[in-house]
Every structure is written in C-alpha cells, then in structure tokens.
Short mmCIF file of C-alpha atoms in Angstrom, two decimals:
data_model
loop_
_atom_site.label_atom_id
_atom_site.label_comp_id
_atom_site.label_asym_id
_atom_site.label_seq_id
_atom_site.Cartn_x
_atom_site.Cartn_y
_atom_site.Cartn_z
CA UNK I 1 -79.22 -36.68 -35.31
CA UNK I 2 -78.20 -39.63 -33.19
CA UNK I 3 -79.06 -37.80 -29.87
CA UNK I 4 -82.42 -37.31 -31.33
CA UNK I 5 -82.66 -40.93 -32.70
CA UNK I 6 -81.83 -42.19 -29.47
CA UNK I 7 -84.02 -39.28 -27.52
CA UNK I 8 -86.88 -41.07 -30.05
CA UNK I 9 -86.23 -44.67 -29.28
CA UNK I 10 -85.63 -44.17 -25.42
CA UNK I 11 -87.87 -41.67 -24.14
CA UNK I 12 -91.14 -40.56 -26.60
CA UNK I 13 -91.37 -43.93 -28.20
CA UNK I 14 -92.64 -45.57 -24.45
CA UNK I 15 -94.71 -42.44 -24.24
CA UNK I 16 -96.94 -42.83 -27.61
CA UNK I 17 -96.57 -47.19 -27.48
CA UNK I 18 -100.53 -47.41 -28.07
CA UNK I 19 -101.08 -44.06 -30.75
CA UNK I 20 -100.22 -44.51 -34.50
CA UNK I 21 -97.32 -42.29 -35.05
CA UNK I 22 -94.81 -41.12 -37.57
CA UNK I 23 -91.49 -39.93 -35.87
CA UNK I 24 -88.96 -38.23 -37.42
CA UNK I 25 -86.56 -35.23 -37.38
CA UNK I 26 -87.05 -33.18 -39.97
CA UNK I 27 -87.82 -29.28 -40.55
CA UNK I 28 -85.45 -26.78 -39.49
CA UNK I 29 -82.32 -26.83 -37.86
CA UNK I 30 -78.94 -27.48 -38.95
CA UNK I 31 -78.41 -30.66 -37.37
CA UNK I 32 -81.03 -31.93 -40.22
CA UNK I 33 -79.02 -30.91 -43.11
CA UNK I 34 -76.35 -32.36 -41.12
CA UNK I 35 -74.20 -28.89 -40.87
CA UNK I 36 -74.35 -28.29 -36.82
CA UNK I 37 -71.07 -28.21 -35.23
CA UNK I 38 -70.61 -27.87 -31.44
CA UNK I 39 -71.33 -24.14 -32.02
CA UNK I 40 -74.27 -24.81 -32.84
CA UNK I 41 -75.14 -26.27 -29.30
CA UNK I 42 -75.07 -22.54 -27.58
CA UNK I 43 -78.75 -21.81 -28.02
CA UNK I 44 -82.18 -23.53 -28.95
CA UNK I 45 -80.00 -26.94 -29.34
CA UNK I 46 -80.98 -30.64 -27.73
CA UNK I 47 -82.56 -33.55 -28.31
CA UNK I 48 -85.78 -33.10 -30.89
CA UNK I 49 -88.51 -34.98 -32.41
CA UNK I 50 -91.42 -34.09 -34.80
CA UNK I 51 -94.18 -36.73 -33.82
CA UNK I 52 -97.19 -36.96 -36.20
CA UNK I 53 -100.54 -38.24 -35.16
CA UNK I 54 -103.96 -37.95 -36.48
CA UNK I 55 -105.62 -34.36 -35.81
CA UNK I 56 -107.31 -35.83 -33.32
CA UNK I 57 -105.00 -36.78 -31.14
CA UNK I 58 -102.60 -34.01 -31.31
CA UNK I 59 -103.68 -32.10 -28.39
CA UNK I 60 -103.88 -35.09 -26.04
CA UNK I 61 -100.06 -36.30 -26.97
CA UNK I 62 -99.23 -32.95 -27.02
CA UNK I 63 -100.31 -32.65 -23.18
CA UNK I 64 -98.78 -36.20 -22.20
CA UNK I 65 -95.45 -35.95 -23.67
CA UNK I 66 -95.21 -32.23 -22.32
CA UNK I 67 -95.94 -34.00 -18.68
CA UNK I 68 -93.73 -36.81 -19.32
CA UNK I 69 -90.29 -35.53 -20.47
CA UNK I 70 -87.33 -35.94 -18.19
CA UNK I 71 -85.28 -32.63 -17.54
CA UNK I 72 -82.23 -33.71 -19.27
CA UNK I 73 -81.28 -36.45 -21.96
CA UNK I 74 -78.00 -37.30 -23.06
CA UNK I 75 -76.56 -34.32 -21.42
CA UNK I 76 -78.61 -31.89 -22.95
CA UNK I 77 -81.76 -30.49 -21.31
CA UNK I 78 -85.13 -31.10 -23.46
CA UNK I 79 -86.46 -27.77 -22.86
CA UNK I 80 -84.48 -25.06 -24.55
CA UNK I 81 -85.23 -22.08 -26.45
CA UNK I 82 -88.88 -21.98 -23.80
CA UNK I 83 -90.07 -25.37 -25.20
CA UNK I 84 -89.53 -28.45 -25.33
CA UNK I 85 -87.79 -30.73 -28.27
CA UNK I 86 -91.14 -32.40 -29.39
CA UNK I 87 -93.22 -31.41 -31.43
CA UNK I 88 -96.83 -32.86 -31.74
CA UNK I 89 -98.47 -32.23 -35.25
CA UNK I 90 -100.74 -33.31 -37.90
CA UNK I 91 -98.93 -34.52 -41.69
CA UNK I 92 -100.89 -32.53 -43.86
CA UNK I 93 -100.96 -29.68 -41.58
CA UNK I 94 -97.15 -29.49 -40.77
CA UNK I 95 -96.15 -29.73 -44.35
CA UNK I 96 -98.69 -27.05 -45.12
CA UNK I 97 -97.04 -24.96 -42.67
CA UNK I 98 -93.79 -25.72 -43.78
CA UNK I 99 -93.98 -25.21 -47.63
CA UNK I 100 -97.82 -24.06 -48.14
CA UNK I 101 -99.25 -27.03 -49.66
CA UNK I 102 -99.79 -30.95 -48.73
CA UNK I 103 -97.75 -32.95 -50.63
CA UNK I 104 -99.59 -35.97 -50.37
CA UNK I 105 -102.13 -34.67 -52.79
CA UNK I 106 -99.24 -34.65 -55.28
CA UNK I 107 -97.28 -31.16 -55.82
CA UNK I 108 -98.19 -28.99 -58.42
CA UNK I 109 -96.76 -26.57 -60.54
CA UNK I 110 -97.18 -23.64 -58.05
CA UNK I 111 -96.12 -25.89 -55.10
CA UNK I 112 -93.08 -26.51 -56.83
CA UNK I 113 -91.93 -22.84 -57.83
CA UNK I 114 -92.95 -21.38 -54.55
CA UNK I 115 -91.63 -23.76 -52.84
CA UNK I 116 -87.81 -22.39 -51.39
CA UNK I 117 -85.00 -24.82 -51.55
CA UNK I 118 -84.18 -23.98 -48.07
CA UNK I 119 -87.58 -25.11 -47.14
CA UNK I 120 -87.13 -28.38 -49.94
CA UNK I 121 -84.19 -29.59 -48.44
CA UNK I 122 -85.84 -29.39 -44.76
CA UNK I 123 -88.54 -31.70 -45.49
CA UNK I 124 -86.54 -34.15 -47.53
CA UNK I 125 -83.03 -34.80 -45.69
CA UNK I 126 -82.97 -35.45 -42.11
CA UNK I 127 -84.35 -38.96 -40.63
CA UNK I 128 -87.35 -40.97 -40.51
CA UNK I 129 -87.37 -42.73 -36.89
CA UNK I 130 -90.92 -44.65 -37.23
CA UNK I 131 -93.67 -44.21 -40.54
CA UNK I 132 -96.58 -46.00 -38.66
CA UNK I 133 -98.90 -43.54 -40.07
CA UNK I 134 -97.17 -44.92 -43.27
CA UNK I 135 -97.35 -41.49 -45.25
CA UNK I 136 -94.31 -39.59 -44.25
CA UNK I 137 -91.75 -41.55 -46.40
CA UNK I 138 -94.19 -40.88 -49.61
CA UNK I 139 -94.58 -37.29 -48.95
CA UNK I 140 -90.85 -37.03 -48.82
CA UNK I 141 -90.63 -38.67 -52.03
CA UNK I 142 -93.10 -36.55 -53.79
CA UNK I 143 -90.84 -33.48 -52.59
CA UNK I 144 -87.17 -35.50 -53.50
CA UNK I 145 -86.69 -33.86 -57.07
CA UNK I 146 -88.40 -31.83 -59.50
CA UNK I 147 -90.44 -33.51 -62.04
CA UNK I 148 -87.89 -33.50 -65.15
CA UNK I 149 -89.42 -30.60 -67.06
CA UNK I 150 -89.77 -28.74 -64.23
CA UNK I 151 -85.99 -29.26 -63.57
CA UNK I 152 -85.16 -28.09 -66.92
CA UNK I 153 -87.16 -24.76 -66.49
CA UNK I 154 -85.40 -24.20 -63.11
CA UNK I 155 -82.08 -25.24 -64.29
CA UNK I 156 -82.52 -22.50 -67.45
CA UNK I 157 -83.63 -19.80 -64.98
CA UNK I 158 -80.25 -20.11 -62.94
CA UNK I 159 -78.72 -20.15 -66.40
CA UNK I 160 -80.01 -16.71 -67.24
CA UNK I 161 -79.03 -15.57 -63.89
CA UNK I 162 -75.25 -15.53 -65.30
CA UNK I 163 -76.31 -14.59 -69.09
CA UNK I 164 -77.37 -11.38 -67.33
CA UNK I 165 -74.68 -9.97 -65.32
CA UNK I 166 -71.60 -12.25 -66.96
CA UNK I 167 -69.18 -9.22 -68.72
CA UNK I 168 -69.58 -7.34 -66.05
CA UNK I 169 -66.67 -8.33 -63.69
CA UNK I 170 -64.78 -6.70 -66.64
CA UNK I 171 -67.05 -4.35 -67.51
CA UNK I 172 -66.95 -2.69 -64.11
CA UNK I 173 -62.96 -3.51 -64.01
CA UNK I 174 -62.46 -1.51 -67.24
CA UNK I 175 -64.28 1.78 -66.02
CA UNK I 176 -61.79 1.74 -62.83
CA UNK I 177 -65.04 0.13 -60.78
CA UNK I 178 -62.62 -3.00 -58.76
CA UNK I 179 -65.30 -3.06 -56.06
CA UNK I 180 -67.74 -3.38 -58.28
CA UNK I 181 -66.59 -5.68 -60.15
CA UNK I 182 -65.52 -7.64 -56.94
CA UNK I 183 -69.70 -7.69 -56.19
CA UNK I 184 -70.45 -8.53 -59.48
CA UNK I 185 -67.87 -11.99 -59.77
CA UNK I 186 -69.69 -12.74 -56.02
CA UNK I 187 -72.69 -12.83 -57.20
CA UNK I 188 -71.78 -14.53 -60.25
CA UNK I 189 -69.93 -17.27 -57.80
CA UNK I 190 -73.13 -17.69 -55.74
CA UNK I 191 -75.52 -18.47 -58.69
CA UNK I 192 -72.52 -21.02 -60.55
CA UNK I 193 -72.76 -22.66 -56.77
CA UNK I 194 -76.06 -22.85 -56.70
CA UNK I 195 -76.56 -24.21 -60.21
CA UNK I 196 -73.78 -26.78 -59.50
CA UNK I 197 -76.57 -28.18 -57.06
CA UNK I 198 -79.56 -28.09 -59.15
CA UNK I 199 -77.22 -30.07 -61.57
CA UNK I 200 -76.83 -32.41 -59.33
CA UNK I 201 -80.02 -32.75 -57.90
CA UNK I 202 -79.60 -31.13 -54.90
CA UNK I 203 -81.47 -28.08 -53.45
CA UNK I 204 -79.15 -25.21 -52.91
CA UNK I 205 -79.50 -24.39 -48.72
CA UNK I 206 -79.90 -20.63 -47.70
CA UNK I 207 -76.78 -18.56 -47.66
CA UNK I 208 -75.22 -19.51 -44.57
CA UNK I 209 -74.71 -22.75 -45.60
CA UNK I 210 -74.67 -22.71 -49.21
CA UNK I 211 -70.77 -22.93 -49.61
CA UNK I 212 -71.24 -26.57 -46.91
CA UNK I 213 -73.72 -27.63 -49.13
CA UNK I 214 -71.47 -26.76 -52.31
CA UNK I 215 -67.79 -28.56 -50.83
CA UNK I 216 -69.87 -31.53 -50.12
CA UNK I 217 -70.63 -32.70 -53.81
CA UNK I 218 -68.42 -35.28 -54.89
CA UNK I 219 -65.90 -33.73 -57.79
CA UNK I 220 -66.62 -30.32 -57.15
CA UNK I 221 -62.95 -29.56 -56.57
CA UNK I 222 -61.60 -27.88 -59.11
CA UNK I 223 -64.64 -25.50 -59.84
CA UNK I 224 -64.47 -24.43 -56.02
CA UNK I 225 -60.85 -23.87 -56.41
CA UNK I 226 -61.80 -21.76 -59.83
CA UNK I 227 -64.62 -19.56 -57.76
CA UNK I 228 -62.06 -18.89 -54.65
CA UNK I 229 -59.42 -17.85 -56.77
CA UNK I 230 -62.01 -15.39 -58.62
CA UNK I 231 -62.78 -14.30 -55.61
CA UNK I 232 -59.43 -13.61 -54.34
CA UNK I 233 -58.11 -11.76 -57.50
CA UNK I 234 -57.27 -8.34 -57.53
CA UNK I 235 -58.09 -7.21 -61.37
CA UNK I 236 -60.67 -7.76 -63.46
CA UNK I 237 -58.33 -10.09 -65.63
CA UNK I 238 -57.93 -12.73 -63.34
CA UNK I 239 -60.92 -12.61 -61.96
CA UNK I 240 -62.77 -13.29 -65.43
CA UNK I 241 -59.80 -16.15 -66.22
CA UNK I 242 -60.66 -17.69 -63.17
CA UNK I 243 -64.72 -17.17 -63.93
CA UNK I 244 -64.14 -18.49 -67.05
CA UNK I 245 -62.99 -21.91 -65.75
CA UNK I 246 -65.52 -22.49 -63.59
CA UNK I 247 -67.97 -21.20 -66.54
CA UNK I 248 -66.61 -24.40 -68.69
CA UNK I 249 -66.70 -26.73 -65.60
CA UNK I 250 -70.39 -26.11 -65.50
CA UNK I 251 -70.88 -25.98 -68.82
CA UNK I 252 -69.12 -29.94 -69.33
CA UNK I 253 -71.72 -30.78 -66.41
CA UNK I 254 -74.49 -29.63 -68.48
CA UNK I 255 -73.48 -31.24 -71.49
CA UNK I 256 -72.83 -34.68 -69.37
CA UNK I 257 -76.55 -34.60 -67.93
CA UNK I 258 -77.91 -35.04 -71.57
CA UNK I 259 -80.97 -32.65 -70.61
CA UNK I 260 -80.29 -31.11 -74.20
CA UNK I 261 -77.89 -31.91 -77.41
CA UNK I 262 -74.50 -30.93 -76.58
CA UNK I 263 -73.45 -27.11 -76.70
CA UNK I 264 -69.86 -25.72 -76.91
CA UNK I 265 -68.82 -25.61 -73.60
CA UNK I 266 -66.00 -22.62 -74.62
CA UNK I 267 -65.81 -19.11 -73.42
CA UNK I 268 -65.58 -16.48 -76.05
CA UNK I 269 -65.34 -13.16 -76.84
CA UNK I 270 -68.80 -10.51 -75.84
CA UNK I 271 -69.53 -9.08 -79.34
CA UNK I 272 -66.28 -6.66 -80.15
CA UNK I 273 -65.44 -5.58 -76.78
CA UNK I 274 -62.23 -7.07 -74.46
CA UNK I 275 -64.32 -9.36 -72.42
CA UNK I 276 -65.08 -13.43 -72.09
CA UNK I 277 -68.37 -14.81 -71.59
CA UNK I 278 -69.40 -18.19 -71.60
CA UNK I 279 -72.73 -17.04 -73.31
CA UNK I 280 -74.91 -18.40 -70.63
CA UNK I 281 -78.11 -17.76 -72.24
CA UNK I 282 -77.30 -20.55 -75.02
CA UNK I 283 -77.91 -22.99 -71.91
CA UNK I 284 -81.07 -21.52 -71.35
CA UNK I 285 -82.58 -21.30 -74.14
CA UNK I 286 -81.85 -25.32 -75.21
CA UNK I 287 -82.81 -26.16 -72.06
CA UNK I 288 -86.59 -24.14 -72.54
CA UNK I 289 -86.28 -25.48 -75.76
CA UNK I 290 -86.60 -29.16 -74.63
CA UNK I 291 -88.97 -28.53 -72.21
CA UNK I 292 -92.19 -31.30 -73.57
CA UNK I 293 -95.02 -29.85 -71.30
CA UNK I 294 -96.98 -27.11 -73.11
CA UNK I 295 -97.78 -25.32 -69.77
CA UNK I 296 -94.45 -25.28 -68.33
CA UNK I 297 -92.83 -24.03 -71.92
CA UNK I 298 -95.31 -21.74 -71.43
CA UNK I 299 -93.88 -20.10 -68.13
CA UNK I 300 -92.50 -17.13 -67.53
CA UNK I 301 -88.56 -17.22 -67.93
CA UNK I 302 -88.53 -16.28 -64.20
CA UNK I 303 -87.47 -19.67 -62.31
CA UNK I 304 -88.62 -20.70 -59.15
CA UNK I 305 -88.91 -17.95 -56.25
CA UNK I 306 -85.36 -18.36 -54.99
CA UNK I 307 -84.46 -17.16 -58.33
CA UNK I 308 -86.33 -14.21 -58.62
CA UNK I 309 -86.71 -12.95 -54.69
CA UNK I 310 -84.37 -12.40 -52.32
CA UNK I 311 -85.72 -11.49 -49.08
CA UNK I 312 -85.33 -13.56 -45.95
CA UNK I 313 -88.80 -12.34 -44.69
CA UNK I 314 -90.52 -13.51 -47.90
CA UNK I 315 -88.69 -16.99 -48.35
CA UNK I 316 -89.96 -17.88 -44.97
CA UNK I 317 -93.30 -17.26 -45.43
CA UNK I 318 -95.20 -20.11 -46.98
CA UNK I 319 -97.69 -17.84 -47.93
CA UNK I 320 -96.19 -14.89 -49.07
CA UNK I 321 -94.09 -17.18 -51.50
CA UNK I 322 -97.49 -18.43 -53.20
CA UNK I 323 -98.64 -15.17 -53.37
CA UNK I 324 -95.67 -13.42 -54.99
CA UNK I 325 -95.31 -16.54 -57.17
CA UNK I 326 -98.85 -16.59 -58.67
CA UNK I 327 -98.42 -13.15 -59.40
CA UNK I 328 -95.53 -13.16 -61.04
CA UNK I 329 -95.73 -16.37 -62.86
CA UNK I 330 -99.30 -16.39 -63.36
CA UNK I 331 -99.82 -19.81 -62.32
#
C-alpha cells in the first residue's frame, strides 16, 4: 500500500495534473486487504493504481500513462504479470465489473445477496489516494455494511448453516466415521469463523485468507483457541467439547449485539441421543423473526450467495452470481 501511495503521488499524479481523477487502490490483490507478505512479491506484484476518469477520457489516459511509466519504481518494475500497474477506468463501469451493479445508484436487494464478500471487502478496504471525481468515497460507503435487516437475514442464514450439520461431529464419531466427523467439525469451524465476521461487521475474505481475516478481530482469542483445539482432537468427544465452546462464544456475541431479545446461550442435549448442540436454528429463527421489512422477511431462508454456492468459478463471476441469485431467491 505505501509503494503504491507513493507510486500515486510521485509518478501518475504529474501524469493526469490537468484530468479530474479519482485514484485509489482498491480491487483485488492481497496487498488491499492488507494480507501480502514478501511471498507475495514472486509474481504479478509492484506498484498499482486504479485511476478513474470520465468515459471519455479513459482511452486517452490510458495511452499517456502507458507511454509515460518509468521501468522501475521503488525497486519494483511497473510492468509485471504483461501489464502495467495502472489501471485506467470509468466508476460506474469498474464497479459494475467488479460486483455487477453501480453502487452509486444505491444497492439493492439483489446487489446485496449476489454480491460475494470476497468481492465486498475488495471495493471497501484498501486506500483512497485522490476523490476529485468526488464519488468514489460515497460508493464505498454505500457498499461498507449491510442495511440492518439485510444483516439480520444474512446473519440467520450462517446461523442455519450450523443448525444443519451441528450433531454430526458425533454423529459420524459414534458410527466409527473419525474422518468424517473430522470434515464435518471443519466445516462447522469455517462457518462459526465466518459468522464471527458478519457479527462484527466484517465481510468474511475467500478461503485463503479467511483464518487472517478471523485472528485479526479484536477478542477473538479464546474462540480461535476453541476451533483449533476441535480441530486437533482425535474423538468425537473432544471435538464436540471443544465445538461447544466456541458454539457459546458466538452465541454471548449474538446476545451482546441486541439484534434480537436475548436467547440461552447453553449447549444441550439433541433430542434423546448422546450428543450437544447449541440449537443453532433458535438464532435463526429470532433473528428472521425481527426482520421489519416485509420483502426481506419474505426471502428465501437461503442467505446471500456465499452461503448457498461454493464454486470459485461462480463467485467470480459478477454475472453468474446475479443469475444464480435471482433464481434461487426470486428477487
């Protein structure tokens, strides 16, 4: 970020003096959720900017800054990966091609639910060099958080997520199935991690750097030291002690967030048989139970499309995730 700040402010800034411009380095990468290391510096790595101008003028600064760039900058060459680090585009249309829709129209329900939260997290973290087109800052806002029933109604999809598949670490266990009930408290561990996020208002990043994302909220401690022991247990037992703390963790951090009236945050028994749920789907259902807007209570119980796809090739394709979320929420 501050080789690209200064790559901004030293070398494309003199280039576009006289052209309104927005500057900023957003988009993908993991330098702009701040998780690049020196590894990543091996390929497609150096100074970047995403300059926005008027449609317009895009092909004309396109052409000038691509005759203008010096080889190298701070070390690093500005042509890697068989382009250069800048890249020319107009607001509207980058966003569109980034998540589908313009958010300076003002999102709505289908922007939001198709959007991914890999692609959410893109457009909102990262840095704003230079808003002279004075629209880039308010489109990220739009895109910071979901409006609050909206929240709800993703926060009770990731809720069902674990109502679903929660006795079965010791289901699978109790049949003589350790492996899979070793896939099963995984799974489980990736959707408490992700709904530890939405919690706290922060859009789980794709799997590679979900567990960053995760050790990175304040107090989150103890219910990462709950999931890795899960994970690292050898019966069924301790996996589903160690599930079950992180189960009440989560379940406090619900009750703190006042979304709904307080629930019992206690594990207990699944009907007559040996296991201990938290009985995720009580979480839910308050939570669709508050929701105030008749066409959102009127959803689906499906979630957003991270919660109910998991392809790579759909959830980076804008337009696949609009289509598959029309059809399956109907919206």
């Amino acid at each position: 970020m501050e080789l690209s700040r200064d790559f901004y402010g030293e070398v494309v800034r003199p280039l576009v003096t006289d052209v309104p411009h927005s500057a900023a380095l957003i988009g993908p990468g993991s330098e702009v959720l701040a998780f690049d290391t020196e590894r990543s510096t091996d390929h497609d790595w150096g100074p970047r900017v995403v300059l926005f101008v008027t449609a317009g003028l895009v092909r004309e600064v396109r052409e000038a800054v691509a005759r203008s760039l010096p080889p190298a900058f701070g070390g690093y060459p500005t042509v890697f990966g068989g382009r250069h680090g800048v890249e020319v585009a107009e607001p509207g249309q980058w966003f569109a091609h980034r998540l589908g829709f313009d958010p300076r129209r003002g999102p709505a329900t289908l922007d939001w639910l198709s959007a991914p939260w890999q692609r959410l997290a893109e457009v909102t973290r990262g840095e704003v060099f230079h808003d002279g087109l004075g629209s880039l800052e308010e489109s990220r806002a739009a895109l910071r958080w979901y409006p609050t029933d909206l929240w709800r109604y993703v926060l009770a999809g990731q809720w069902r997520r674990l109502a679903q598949e929660e006795a079965f670490p010791g289901r699978c266990g109790e049949v003589g199935d350790d492996l899979g009930s070793a896939v099963v408290t995984a799974r489980l561990a990736r959707d408490v991690m992700r709904l530890a996020l939405l919690m706290r208002r922060r859009y789980p990043p794709y799997t590679k750097w979900l567990g960053s994302g995760f050790a990175r909220l304040s107090g989150a401690a103890e219910l990462g030291d709950a999931l890795s022991r899960a994970m690292a247990a050898r019966d069924w037992r301790e996996r589903e002690r160690h599930l079950s703390r992180a189960y009440e963790r989560v379940a406090a951090l619900h009750n703190r967030l006042g979304l709904t009236e307080p629930l019992d945050p206690s594990v207990r028994g699944f009907h007559s048989r040996p296991f201990q749920v938290l009985d995720a789907r009580r979480f839910a259902d308050a939570l669709t139970a508050s929701i105030t807007d008749p066409a959102v209570a009127a959803l689906p119980p499906l979630g957003s499309v991270d919660q109910f796809a998991d392809s790579a090739d759909l959830l980076t394709d804008p337009g696949r995730c609009r289509a598959m979320t029309r059809a399956v929420l109907g919206v």
